Amino acid sequence: MKSKIGNSWEMSRRNFLQSSLMAGATAAFPQISFAQAPKAIPAFEEVPSSASGISWKHVSGRSSLAHLPETVGAGCAFFDYDNDGWMDIYLVNSGPCDFYQPQQPLRNALYRNNRDGTFTEVTLRAGVPGNAYGMGVAVGDYDGDGFPDLYVTQYPNSILYHNNGDGTFTDVTAKAGVAAPGWSTSAVWFDYDNDGRLDLFVCRFVDYGKDKLKFCGDKLTGERHYCIPSIYDPMPCWLYHNNGDGTFTDVSKESGISQSLAKAWGVVAADINNDGRMDLYVTNDTVANFLFANRGKGKFEEIAMLAGVGVNVFGKPRSGMGVDAGDYDQDGWIDLFEANVDHEMFSLYRNDKNEAFSDVALPTGIGEATRLMSGWGLKFFDYDNDGDLDLLLANSHPDDTVDGRIQGVTFLEPLLLFRRSGNSFHNVSLESGPTFSRRLASRGLALGDFDNNGSVDVLVTQNNREPILLRNNAGRQNHWLGLKLVGRKANIDAIGAKVTWRAGELERHRFKVGGGSYLSSHDPRIVLGVGARSKMDWLEVKWPEPSGKIDRFTDVPIDRYITIVEGEGKWK
């Protein structure tokens, strides 16, 4: 009975359900059948494990005690660990900790791209198996040697793998000083002080441990449900300054980051006020979100409530999980997106250009489509290469026992794809392929062009299930140009760069943000779509501070990847 649920996920939604603006609306996600699928090649097609060679499966260690970390993993990444120009894949698994001792050894997985559509697992050879209960992954070249490094978030400690450049990695966590003890979730590499080196922000969730487990569920039967985070204490996030010598300094306190106690799931780094400094948007669960405005000189000011992104329209915190940033309306100012739990709706925050945002999820149709859904991994990207930013959402309820307890809400949920056209978004999930008719236990989502055809593909992890690899067919219908940006005075990954391009009457720009999605990391290359136009007139790259330099090109090719190194004045 509902009166006996206690502090389950259901209880946390009742007050909002009673006062929701969308009360009485229709079901949140479409009922899709294979009969409705188009006969043409779908926009996305699933690559089976028999074809890809990816046989790994996430194992949550689900127990009758319902430890909260069991239901929230796991993350994934596209990155080119061996610098051969092809995106490899990293997948994060659970592992030993105080509340879980797997019967069979578990490990993360690194899959090398064979350049023919298949992958080969090289985890043990590379030395990146993980060593605790894994959550997510952040990729960044923190030492500027040209090889991407891995930061894997875990409970009860995280791990930094340095890329040795020979196909192997070394655990340098202790030397670097970035263990981030506690329960870490998402993380992001970005240059907060504009010294040209990548620093590290790590989301921290609640104060948790085996000895702190609380009972949530039916007290008469003893059946446990996953607790809502409101009954656990919040904890501060971590900010680590890159010292440039392989070590980091914890500056959480002096920067102002640790003053805000978090229950953080997602983070994205972006310059929301165009002042040349990278800010942080952090989604929290049952406490207000954070918008850390970078005020320079190593200081951040938390302004989420004033900016209109901290709580919902009723002044109540939500269950913020997935997050991203991008200028979807091309007005020169970065907008924000947040995914929440059922009956809260997701939020599309349009930037009002004065450190304030307006939630336009309802007028765009995104609010209605997500009313009964729970969102995790998500990303703005131009899936069809027409030049406009679209939006992909990976969804599933946190509680695998929710079916039947809340009307219209299920544990397994479909992916959603919104296509940007003109001034609006259109839900094109129905026509995007059979995978969009499947109900998934989605968590992490990473973007990456694994077959190098300019059509950006998708990797989705599932909780306690196998990952989903989606090949993008839609992008091949239009022309494109792919960019690998390499900073010199700016940070080597060019986080914070702005790219502007023109092809005929089409002029667009793209900001390179840090992180985004949930527990996941993405192909660092930028794909610029130009639609049916077969020529790009010009291209500009504005490098992030401390450079600020603008490189302009008028002779760029089309339908291929190129590398642009800051200040060289040419592409290769």
PDB file of N, CA and C in Angstrom, residues 234-265:
ATOM      1  N   PRO A 234      23.989  15.978   2.660  1.00  0.00           N
ATOM      2  CA  PRO A 234      24.749  16.445   1.493  1.00  0.00           C
ATOM      3  C   PRO A 234      26.225  16.598   1.844  1.00  0.00           C
ATOM      4  N   MET A 235      27.041  16.644   0.803  1.00  0.00           N
ATOM      5  CA  MET A 235      28.492  16.771   0.982  1.00  0.00           C
ATOM      6  C   MET A 235      29.045  17.763  -0.039  1.00  0.00           C
ATOM      7  N   PRO A 236      30.185  18.396   0.258  1.00  0.00           N
ATOM      8  CA  PRO A 236      30.758  19.351  -0.698  1.00  0.00           C
ATOM      9  C   PRO A 236      31.420  18.648  -1.885  1.00  0.00           C
ATOM     10  N   CYS A 237      31.382  19.302  -3.036  1.00  0.00           N
ATOM     11  CA  CYS A 237      32.098  18.806  -4.213  1.00  0.00           C
ATOM     12  C   CYS A 237      33.578  19.182  -4.115  1.00  0.00           C
ATOM     13  N   TRP A 238      34.365  18.692  -5.080  1.00  0.00           N
ATOM     14  CA  TRP A 238      35.806  18.908  -5.075  1.00  0.00           C
ATOM     15  C   TRP A 238      36.214  19.766  -6.276  1.00  0.00           C
ATOM     16  N   LEU A 239      37.162  20.674  -6.063  1.00  0.00           N
ATOM     17  CA  LEU A 239      37.818  21.395  -7.147  1.00  0.00           C
ATOM     18  C   LEU A 239      39.320  21.272  -6.950  1.00  0.00           C
ATOM     19  N   TYR A 240      39.991  20.716  -7.967  1.00  0.00           N
ATOM     20  CA  TYR A 240      41.439  20.494  -7.907  1.00  0.00           C
ATOM     21  C   TYR A 240      42.137  21.383  -8.934  1.00  0.00           C
ATOM     22  N   HIS A 241      43.104  22.164  -8.453  1.00  0.00           N
ATOM     23  CA  HIS A 241      43.891  23.030  -9.329  1.00  0.00           C
ATOM     24  C   HIS A 241      45.104  22.278  -9.852  1.00  0.00           C
ATOM     25  N   ASN A 242      45.314  22.339 -11.157  1.00  0.00           N
ATOM     26  CA  ASN A 242      46.443  21.688 -11.806  1.00  0.00           C
ATOM     27  C   ASN A 242      47.710  22.508 -11.579  1.00  0.00           C
ATOM     28  N   ASN A 243      48.687  21.907 -10.903  1.00  0.00           N
ATOM     29  CA  ASN A 243      49.921  22.617 -10.585  1.00  0.00           C
ATOM     30  C   ASN A 243      50.942  22.596 -11.717  1.00  0.00           C
ATOM     31  N   GLY A 244      50.663  21.815 -12.754  1.00  0.00           N
ATOM     32  CA  GLY A 244      51.562  21.775 -13.896  1.00  0.00           C
ATOM     33  C   GLY A 244      52.736  20.836 -13.760  1.00  0.00           C
ATOM     34  N   ASP A 245      52.800  20.109 -12.658  1.00  0.00           N
ATOM     35  CA  ASP A 245      53.912  19.178 -12.444  1.00  0.00           C
ATOM     36  C   ASP A 245      53.422  17.757 -12.151  1.00  0.00           C
ATOM     37  N   GLY A 246      52.185  17.464 -12.565  1.00  0.00           N
ATOM     38  CA  GLY A 246      51.622  16.142 -12.303  1.00  0.00           C
ATOM     39  C   GLY A 246      50.873  16.054 -10.998  1.00  0.00           C
ATOM     40  N   THR A 247      50.848  17.149 -10.241  1.00  0.00           N
ATOM     41  CA  THR A 247      50.121  17.168  -8.976  1.00  0.00           C
ATOM     42  C   THR A 247      49.008  18.215  -9.034  1.00  0.00           C
ATOM     43  N   PHE A 248      48.075  18.065  -8.108  1.00  0.00           N
ATOM     44  CA  PHE A 248      46.939  18.980  -8.015  1.00  0.00           C
ATOM     45  C   PHE A 248      46.799  19.456  -6.572  1.00  0.00           C
ATOM     46  N   THR A 249      46.236  20.639  -6.407  1.00  0.00           N
ATOM     47  CA  THR A 249      45.953  21.183  -5.081  1.00  0.00           C
ATOM     48  C   THR A 249      44.448  21.298  -4.903  1.00  0.00           C
ATOM     49  N   ASP A 250      43.952  20.792  -3.793  1.00  0.00           N
ATOM     50  CA  ASP A 250      42.531  20.906  -3.481  1.00  0.00           C
ATOM     51  C   ASP A 250      42.217  22.350  -3.106  1.00  0.00           C
ATOM     52  N   VAL A 251      41.476  23.029  -3.984  1.00  0.00           N
ATOM     53  CA  VAL A 251      41.129  24.431  -3.739  1.00  0.00           C
ATOM     54  C   VAL A 251      39.623  24.583  -3.513  1.00  0.00           C
ATOM     55  N   SER A 252      38.975  23.520  -3.084  1.00  0.00           N
ATOM     56  CA  SER A 252      37.525  23.544  -2.893  1.00  0.00           C
ATOM     57  C   SER A 252      37.098  24.629  -1.917  1.00  0.00           C
ATOM     58  N   LYS A 253      37.861  24.793  -0.861  1.00  0.00           N
ATOM     59  CA  LYS A 253      37.476  25.753   0.177  1.00  0.00           C
ATOM     60  C   LYS A 253      37.737  27.189  -0.258  1.00  0.00           C
ATOM     61  N   GLU A 254      38.967  27.489  -0.675  1.00  0.00           N
ATOM     62  CA  GLU A 254      39.308  28.871  -0.999  1.00  0.00           C
ATOM     63  C   GLU A 254      38.590  29.381  -2.244  1.00  0.00           C
ATOM     64  N   SER A 255      38.166  28.470  -3.119  1.00  0.00           N
ATOM     65  CA  SER A 255      37.436  28.879  -4.323  1.00  0.00           C
ATOM     66  C   SER A 255      35.976  29.190  -4.043  1.00  0.00           C
ATOM     67  N   GLY A 256      35.460  28.717  -2.915  1.00  0.00           N
ATOM     68  CA  GLY A 256      34.049  28.890  -2.576  1.00  0.00           C
ATOM     69  C   GLY A 256      33.191  27.700  -2.953  1.00  0.00           C
ATOM     70  N   ILE A 257      33.751  26.708  -3.627  1.00  0.00           N
ATOM     71  CA  ILE A 257      32.985  25.538  -4.061  1.00  0.00           C
ATOM     72  C   ILE A 257      32.427  24.754  -2.877  1.00  0.00           C
ATOM     73  N   SER A 258      33.227  24.527  -1.856  1.00  0.00           N
ATOM     74  CA  SER A 258      32.811  23.664  -0.751  1.00  0.00           C
ATOM     75  C   SER A 258      31.794  24.322   0.174  1.00  0.00           C
ATOM     76  N   GLN A 259      31.526  25.604  -0.007  1.00  0.00           N
ATOM     77  CA  GLN A 259      30.516  26.259   0.829  1.00  0.00           C
ATOM     78  C   GLN A 259      29.106  25.768   0.504  1.00  0.00           C
ATOM     79  N   SER A 260      28.918  25.219  -0.671  1.00  0.00           N
ATOM     80  CA  SER A 260      27.606  24.715  -1.097  1.00  0.00           C
ATOM     81  C   SER A 260      27.590  23.201  -0.973  1.00  0.00           C
ATOM     82  N   LEU A 261      26.731  22.692  -0.094  1.00  0.00           N
ATOM     83  CA  LEU A 261      26.661  21.253   0.136  1.00  0.00           C
ATOM     84  C   LEU A 261      25.787  20.600  -0.935  1.00  0.00           C
ATOM     85  N   ALA A 262      26.310  19.544  -1.531  1.00  0.00           N
ATOM     86  CA  ALA A 262      25.732  18.986  -2.750  1.00  0.00           C
ATOM     87  C   ALA A 262      25.157  17.591  -2.553  1.00  0.00           C
ATOM     88  N   LYS A 263      24.258  17.250  -3.472  1.00  0.00           N
ATOM     89  CA  LYS A 263      23.863  15.874  -3.760  1.00  0.00           C
ATOM     90  C   LYS A 263      23.907  15.781  -5.285  1.00  0.00           C
ATOM     91  N   ALA A 264      25.142  15.857  -5.795  1.00  0.00           N
ATOM     92  CA  ALA A 264      25.370  16.172  -7.200  1.00  0.00           C
ATOM     93  C   ALA A 264      25.444  14.924  -8.074  1.00  0.00           C
ATOM     94  N   TRP A 265      24.740  15.000  -9.216  1.00  0.00           N
ATOM     95  CA  TRP A 265      24.780  13.933 -10.218  1.00  0.00           C
ATOM     96  C   TRP A 265      25.534  14.355 -11.475  1.00  0.00           C
TER      97      TRP A 265
END
